[in-house]
GROMACS .gro file of C-alpha atoms in nm:
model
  310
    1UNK     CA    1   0.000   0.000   0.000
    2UNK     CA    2   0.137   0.367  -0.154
    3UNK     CA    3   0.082   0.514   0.210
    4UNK     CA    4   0.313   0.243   0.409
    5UNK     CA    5   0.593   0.365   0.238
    6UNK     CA    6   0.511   0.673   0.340
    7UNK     CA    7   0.529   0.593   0.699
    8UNK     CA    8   0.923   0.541   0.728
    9UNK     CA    9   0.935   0.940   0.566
   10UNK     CA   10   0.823   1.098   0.848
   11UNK     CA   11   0.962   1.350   1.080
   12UNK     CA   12   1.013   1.391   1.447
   13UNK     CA   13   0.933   1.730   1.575
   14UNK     CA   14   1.285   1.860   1.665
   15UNK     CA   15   1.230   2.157   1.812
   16UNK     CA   16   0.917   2.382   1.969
   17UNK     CA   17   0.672   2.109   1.945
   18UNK     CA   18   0.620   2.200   1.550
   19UNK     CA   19   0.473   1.900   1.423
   20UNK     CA   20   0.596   1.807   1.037
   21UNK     CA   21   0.286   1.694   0.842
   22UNK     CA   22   0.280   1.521   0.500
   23UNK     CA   23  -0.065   1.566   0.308
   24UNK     CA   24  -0.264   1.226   0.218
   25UNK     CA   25  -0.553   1.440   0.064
   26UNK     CA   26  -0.756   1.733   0.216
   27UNK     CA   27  -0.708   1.823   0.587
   28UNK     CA   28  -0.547   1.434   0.642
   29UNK     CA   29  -0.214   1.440   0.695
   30UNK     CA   30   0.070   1.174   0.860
   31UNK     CA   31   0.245   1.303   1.161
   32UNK     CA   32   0.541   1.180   1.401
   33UNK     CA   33   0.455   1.297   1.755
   34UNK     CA   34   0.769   1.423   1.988
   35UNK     CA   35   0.755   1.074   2.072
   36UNK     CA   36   0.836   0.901   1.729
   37UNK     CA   37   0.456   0.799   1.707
   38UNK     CA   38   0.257   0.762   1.410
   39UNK     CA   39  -0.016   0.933   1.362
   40UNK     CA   40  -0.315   1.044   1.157
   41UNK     CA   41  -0.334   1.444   1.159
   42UNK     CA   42  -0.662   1.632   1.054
   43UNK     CA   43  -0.657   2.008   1.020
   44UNK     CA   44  -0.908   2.281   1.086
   45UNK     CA   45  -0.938   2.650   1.082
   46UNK     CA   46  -0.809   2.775   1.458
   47UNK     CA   47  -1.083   2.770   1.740
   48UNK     CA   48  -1.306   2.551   1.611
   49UNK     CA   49  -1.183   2.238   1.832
   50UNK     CA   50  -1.180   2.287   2.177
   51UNK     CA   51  -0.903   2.099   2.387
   52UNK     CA   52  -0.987   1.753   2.470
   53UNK     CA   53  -0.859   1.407   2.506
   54UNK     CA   54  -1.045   1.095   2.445
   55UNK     CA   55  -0.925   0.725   2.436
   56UNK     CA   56  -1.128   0.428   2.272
   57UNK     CA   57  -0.956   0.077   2.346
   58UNK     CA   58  -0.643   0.129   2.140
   59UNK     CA   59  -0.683   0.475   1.982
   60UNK     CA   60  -0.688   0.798   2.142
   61UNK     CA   61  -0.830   1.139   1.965
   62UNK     CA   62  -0.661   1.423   2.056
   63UNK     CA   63  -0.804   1.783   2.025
   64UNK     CA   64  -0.593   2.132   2.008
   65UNK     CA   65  -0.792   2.448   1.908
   66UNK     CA   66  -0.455   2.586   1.793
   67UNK     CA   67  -0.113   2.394   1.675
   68UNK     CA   68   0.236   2.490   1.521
   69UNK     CA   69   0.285   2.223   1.223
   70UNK     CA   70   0.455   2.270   0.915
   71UNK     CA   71   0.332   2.141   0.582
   72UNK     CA   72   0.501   2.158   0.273
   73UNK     CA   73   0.769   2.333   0.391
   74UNK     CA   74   0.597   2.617   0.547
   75UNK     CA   75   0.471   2.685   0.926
   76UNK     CA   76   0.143   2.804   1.007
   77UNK     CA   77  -0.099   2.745   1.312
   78UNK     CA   78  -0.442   2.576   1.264
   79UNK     CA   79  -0.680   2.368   1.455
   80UNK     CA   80  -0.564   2.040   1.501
   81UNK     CA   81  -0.708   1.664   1.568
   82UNK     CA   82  -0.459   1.375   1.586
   83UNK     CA   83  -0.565   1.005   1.637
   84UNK     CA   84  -0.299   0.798   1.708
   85UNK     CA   85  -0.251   0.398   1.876
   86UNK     CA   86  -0.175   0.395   2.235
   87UNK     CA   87   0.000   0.071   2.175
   88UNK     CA   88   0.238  -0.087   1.968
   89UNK     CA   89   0.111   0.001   1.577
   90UNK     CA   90  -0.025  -0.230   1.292
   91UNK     CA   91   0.098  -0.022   1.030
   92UNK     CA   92  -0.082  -0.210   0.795
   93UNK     CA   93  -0.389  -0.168   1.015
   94UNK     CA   94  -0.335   0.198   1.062
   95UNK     CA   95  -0.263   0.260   0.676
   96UNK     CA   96  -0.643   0.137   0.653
   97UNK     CA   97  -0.786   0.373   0.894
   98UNK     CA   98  -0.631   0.654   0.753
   99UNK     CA   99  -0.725   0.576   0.368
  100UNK     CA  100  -1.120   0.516   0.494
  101UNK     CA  101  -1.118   0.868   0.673
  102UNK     CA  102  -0.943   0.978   0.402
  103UNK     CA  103  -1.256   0.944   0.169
  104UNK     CA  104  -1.473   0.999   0.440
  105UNK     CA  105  -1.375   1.375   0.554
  106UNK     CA  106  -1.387   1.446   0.175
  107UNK     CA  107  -1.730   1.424   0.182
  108UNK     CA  108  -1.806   1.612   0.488
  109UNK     CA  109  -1.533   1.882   0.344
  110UNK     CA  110  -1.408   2.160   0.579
  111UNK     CA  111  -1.723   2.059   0.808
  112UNK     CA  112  -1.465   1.861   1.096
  113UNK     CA  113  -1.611   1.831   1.436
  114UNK     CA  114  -1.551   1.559   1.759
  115UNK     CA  115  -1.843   1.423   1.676
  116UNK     CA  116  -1.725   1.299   1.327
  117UNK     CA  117  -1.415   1.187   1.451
  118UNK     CA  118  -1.587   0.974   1.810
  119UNK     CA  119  -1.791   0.871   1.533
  120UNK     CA  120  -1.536   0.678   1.287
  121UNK     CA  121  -1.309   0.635   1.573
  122UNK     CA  122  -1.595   0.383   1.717
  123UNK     CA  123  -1.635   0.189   1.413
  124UNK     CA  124  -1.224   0.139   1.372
  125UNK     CA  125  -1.146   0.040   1.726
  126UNK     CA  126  -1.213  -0.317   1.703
  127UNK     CA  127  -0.896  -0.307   1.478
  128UNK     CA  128  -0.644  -0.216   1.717
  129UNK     CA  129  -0.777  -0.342   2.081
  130UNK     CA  130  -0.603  -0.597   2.287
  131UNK     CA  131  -0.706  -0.905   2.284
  132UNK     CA  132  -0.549  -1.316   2.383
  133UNK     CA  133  -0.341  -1.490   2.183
  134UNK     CA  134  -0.529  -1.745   2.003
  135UNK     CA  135  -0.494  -2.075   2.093
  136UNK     CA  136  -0.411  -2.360   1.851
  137UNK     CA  137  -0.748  -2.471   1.780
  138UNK     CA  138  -0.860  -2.131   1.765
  139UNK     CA  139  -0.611  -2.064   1.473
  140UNK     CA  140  -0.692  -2.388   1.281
  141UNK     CA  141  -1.043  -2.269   1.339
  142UNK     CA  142  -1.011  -1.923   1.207
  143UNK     CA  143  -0.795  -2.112   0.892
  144UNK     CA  144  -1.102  -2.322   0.804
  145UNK     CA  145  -1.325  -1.976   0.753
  146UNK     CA  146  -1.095  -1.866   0.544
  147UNK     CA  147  -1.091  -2.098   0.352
  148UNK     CA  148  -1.460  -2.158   0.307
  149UNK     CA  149  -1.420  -1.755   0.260
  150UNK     CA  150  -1.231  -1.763  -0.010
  151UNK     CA  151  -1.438  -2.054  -0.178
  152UNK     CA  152  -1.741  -1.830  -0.185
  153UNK     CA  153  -1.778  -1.692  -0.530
  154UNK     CA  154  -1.904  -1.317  -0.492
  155UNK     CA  155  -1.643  -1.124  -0.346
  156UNK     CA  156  -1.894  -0.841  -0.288
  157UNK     CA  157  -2.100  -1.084  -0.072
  158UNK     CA  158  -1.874  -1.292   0.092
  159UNK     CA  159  -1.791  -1.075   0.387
  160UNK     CA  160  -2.134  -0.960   0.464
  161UNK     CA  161  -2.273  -1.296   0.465
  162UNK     CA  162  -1.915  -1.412   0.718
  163UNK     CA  163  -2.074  -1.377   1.072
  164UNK     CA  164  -1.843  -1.594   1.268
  165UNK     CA  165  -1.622  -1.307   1.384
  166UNK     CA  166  -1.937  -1.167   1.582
  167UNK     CA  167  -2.005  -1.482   1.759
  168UNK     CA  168  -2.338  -1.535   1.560
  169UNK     CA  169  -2.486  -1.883   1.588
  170UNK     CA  170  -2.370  -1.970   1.284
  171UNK     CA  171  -2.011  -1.876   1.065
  172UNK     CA  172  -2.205  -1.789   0.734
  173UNK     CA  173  -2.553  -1.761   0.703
  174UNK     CA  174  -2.803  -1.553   0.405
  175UNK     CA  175  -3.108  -1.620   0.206
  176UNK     CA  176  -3.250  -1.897   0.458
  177UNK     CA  177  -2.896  -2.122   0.381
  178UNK     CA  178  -2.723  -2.140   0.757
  179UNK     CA  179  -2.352  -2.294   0.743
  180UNK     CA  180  -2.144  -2.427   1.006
  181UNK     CA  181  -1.749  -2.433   0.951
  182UNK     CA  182  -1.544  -2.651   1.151
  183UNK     CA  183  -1.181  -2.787   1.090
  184UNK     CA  184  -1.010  -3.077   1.195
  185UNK     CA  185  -0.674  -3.263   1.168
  186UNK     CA  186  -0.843  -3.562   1.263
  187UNK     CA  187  -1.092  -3.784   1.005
  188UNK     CA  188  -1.330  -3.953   1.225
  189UNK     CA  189  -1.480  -3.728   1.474
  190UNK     CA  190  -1.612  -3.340   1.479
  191UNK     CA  191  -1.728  -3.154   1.776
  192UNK     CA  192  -2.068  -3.031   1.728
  193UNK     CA  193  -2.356  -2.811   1.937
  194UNK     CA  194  -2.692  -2.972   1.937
  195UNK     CA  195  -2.903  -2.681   1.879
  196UNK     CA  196  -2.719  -2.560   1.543
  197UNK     CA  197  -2.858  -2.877   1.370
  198UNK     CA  198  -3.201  -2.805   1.520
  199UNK     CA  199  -3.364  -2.678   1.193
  200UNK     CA  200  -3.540  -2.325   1.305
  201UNK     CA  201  -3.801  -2.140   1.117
  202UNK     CA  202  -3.762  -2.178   0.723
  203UNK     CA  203  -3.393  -2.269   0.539
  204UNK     CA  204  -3.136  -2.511   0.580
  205UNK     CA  205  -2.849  -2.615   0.740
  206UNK     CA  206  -2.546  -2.718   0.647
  207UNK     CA  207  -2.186  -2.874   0.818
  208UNK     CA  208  -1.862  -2.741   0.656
  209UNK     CA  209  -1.592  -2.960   0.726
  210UNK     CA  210  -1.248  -2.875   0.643
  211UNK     CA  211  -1.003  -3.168   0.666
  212UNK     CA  212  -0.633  -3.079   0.710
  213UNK     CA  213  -0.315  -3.181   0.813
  214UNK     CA  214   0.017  -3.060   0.949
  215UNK     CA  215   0.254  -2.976   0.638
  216UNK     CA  216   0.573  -2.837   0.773
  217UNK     CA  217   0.744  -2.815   0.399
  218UNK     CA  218   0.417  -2.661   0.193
  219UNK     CA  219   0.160  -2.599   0.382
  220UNK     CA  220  -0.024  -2.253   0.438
  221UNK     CA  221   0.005  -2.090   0.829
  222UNK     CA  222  -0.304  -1.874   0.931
  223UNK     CA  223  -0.081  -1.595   0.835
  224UNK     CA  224  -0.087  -1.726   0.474
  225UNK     CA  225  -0.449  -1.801   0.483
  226UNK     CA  226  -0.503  -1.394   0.576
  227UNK     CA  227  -0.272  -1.279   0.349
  228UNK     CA  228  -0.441  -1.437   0.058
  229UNK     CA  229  -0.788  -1.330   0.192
  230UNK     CA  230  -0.622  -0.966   0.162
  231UNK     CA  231  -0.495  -1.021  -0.176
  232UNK     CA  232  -0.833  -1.103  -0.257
  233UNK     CA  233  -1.084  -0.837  -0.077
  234UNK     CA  234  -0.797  -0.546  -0.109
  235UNK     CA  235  -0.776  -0.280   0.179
  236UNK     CA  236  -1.083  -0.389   0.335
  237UNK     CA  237  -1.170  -0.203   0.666
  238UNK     CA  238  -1.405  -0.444   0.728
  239UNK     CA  239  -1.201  -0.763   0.682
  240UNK     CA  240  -0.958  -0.627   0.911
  241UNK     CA  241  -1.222  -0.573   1.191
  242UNK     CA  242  -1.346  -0.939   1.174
  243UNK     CA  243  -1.060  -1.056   1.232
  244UNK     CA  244  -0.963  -0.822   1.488
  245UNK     CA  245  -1.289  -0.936   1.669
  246UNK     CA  246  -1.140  -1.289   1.655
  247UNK     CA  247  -0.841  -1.178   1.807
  248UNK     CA  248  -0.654  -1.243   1.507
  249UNK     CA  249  -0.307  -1.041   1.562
  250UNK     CA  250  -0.032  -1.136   1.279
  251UNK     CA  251   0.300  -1.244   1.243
  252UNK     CA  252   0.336  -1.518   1.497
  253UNK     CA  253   0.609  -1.713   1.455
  254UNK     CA  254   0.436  -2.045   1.635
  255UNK     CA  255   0.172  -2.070   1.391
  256UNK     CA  256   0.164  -2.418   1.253
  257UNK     CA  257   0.123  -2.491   0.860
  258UNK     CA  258  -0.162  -2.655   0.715
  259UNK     CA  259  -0.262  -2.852   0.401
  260UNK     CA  260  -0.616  -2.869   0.282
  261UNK     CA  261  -0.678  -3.276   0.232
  262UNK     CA  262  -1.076  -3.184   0.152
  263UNK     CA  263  -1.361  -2.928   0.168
  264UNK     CA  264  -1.701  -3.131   0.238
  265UNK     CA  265  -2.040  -3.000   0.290
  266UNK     CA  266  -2.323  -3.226   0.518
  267UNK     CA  267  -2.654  -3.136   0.507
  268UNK     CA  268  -2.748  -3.080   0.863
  269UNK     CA  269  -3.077  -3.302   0.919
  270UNK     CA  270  -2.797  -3.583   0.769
  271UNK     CA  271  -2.555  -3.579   1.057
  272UNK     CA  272  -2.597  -3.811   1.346
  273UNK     CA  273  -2.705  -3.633   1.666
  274UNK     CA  274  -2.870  -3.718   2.023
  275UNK     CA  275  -3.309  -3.785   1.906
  276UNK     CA  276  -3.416  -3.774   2.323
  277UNK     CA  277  -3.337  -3.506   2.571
  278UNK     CA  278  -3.483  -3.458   2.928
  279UNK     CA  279  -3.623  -3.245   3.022
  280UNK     CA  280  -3.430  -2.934   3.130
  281UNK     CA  281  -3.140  -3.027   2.941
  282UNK     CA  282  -2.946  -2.740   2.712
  283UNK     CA  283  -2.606  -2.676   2.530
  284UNK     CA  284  -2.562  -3.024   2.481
  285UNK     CA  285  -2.177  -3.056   2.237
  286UNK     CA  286  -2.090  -3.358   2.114
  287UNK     CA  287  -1.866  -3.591   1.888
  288UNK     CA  288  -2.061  -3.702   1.541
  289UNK     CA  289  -1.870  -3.951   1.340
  290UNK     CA  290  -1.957  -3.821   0.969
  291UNK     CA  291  -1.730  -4.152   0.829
  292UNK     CA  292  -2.113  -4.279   0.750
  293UNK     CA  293  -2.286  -3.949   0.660
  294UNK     CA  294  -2.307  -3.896   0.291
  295UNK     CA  295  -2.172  -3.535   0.179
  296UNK     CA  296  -2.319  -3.343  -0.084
  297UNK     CA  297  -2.118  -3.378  -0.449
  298UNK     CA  298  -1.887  -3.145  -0.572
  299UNK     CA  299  -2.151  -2.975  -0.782
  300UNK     CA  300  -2.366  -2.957  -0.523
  301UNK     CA  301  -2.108  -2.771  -0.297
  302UNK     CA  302  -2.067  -2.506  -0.574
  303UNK     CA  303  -2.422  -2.443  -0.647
  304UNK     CA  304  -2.497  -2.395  -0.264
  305UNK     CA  305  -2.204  -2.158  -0.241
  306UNK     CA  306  -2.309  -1.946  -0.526
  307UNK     CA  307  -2.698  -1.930  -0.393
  308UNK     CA  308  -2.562  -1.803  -0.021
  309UNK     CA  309  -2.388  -1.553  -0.192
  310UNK     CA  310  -2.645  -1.375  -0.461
   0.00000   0.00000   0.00000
């Protein structure tokens, strides 16, 4: 991305607190603060911001109703907002953040208040809070949604219709079709939840099952999996946030490679499952063994893709 290599360019203030902007379109700008941190700078005529200070998980807004910056290589004073991380930076991360308000403050023009900035600040702080490490089945987890992900054939659609990352009932669901992903190294046994094969209301469900294996020479980390789901949606803000909400966090060096041995797709009233319950009994997981349960052919897989997706 055209403004990462922008990032290593910038200069620390050396002297008076004069910060040294560099213009990414209207009143955005890149700063360094006196500190050596990055951060996104938005100008306004003096006065109109009062003084304030604001912090939202990882990102903190910062008002000043007057500043000393110089631009272009002249110094002036002008209202000034800067958002910066209060944590070690995703430059990739931030790069997105400042593109999207980029576009954004073009449309509201010269008309900059708090209450724009609280406002995109809220939608952008998934991206940068702190969150666990996943665990290993977590990542292996997160590397099967990707995968069905990128097997879903409208990109416009495909990460609307991806509601695993806010803990939804099911991974992907739209137009009545609800689908469970899970992955496994193993090929006998999947953990399941009772109640997601309980058909509700109108529309089907249906068991993704992505079968892998440990491939130390070839196969694809979680990193890899991300990196070609970024290749694919380009500088999606949203991607970014879903997998910020799984507390997906990038370049580990533990993550374990992976090699897809097959995608297969159960319909749900197929798999075996517990008929008889007592009474009072709820959130019942358990181990099916799909070895017997017939899974739907390849063109079947394809068509059921495309009709979750249009």
């Amino acid at each position: 991305m055209a403004l990462l290599n922008r990032f290593s360019k910038l200069v620390r203030p050396n002297s008076g607190q004069i910060l040294h902007l560099r213009s990414i379109g209207g009143p955005t700008h890149l700063t360094l603060t006196s500190s050596g941190q990055v951060a996104l700078a938005i100008t306004t005529p003096p006065g109109i911001l009062g003084r304030d200070r604001r912090e939202f998980r990882g990102l903190t807004i910062e008002l000043f109703p007057t500043a000393s910056i110089r631009s272009r290589g002249k110094s002036k004073t002008t209202g000034l907002a800067l958002i910066a991380c209060h944590k070690q930076i995703d430059h990739y991360k931030f790069s997105l953040l400042c593109e999207d308000l980029t576009k954004r403050l073009a449309v509201v023009q010269s008309h900059v208040t708090y209450e724009n900035l609280e406002k995109f600040v809220l939608e952008w702080r998934d991206l940068f809070q702190d969150l666990p490490k996943l665990s290993g089945p977590e990542q292996l987890g997160l590397w099967g949604e990707l995968e069905v992900l990128l097997s879903i054939p409208s990109k416009d659609r495909a990460l609307e219709i991806w509601h695993g990352p806010e803990f939804a009932k099911f991974d992907f669901s739209a137009r009545g079709i609800r689908m469970e992903v899970k992955a496994s190294t193993t090929d006998d046994l999947v953990r399941l939840q009772l109640d997601q094969l309980q058909e509700a209301g109108t529309g089907r469900t249906f068991l993704a099952v992505i079968r892998t294996s440990r491939n130390f020479s070839n196969g694809r980390t979680l990193d890899d999996q991300v990196q070609r789901a970024r290749k694919r949606f380009g500088s999606s803000l949203e991607f970014e946030r879903k997998l910020s909400l799984l507390g997906y966090q990038g370049n580990d060096p533990e993550l374990v490679p992976y090699s897809l041995l097959n995608f297969r797709i159960y319909e749900g009233r197929r798999i075996p499952r517990p008929r008889q319950l007592d009474t009072g009994v709820s959130n019942v997981s358990y181990d099916a063994d799909l070895n017997r349960t017939p899974s739907l052919p390849t063109a079947q897989i394809r068509a059921l893709l495309r009709a979750i997706s249009t």
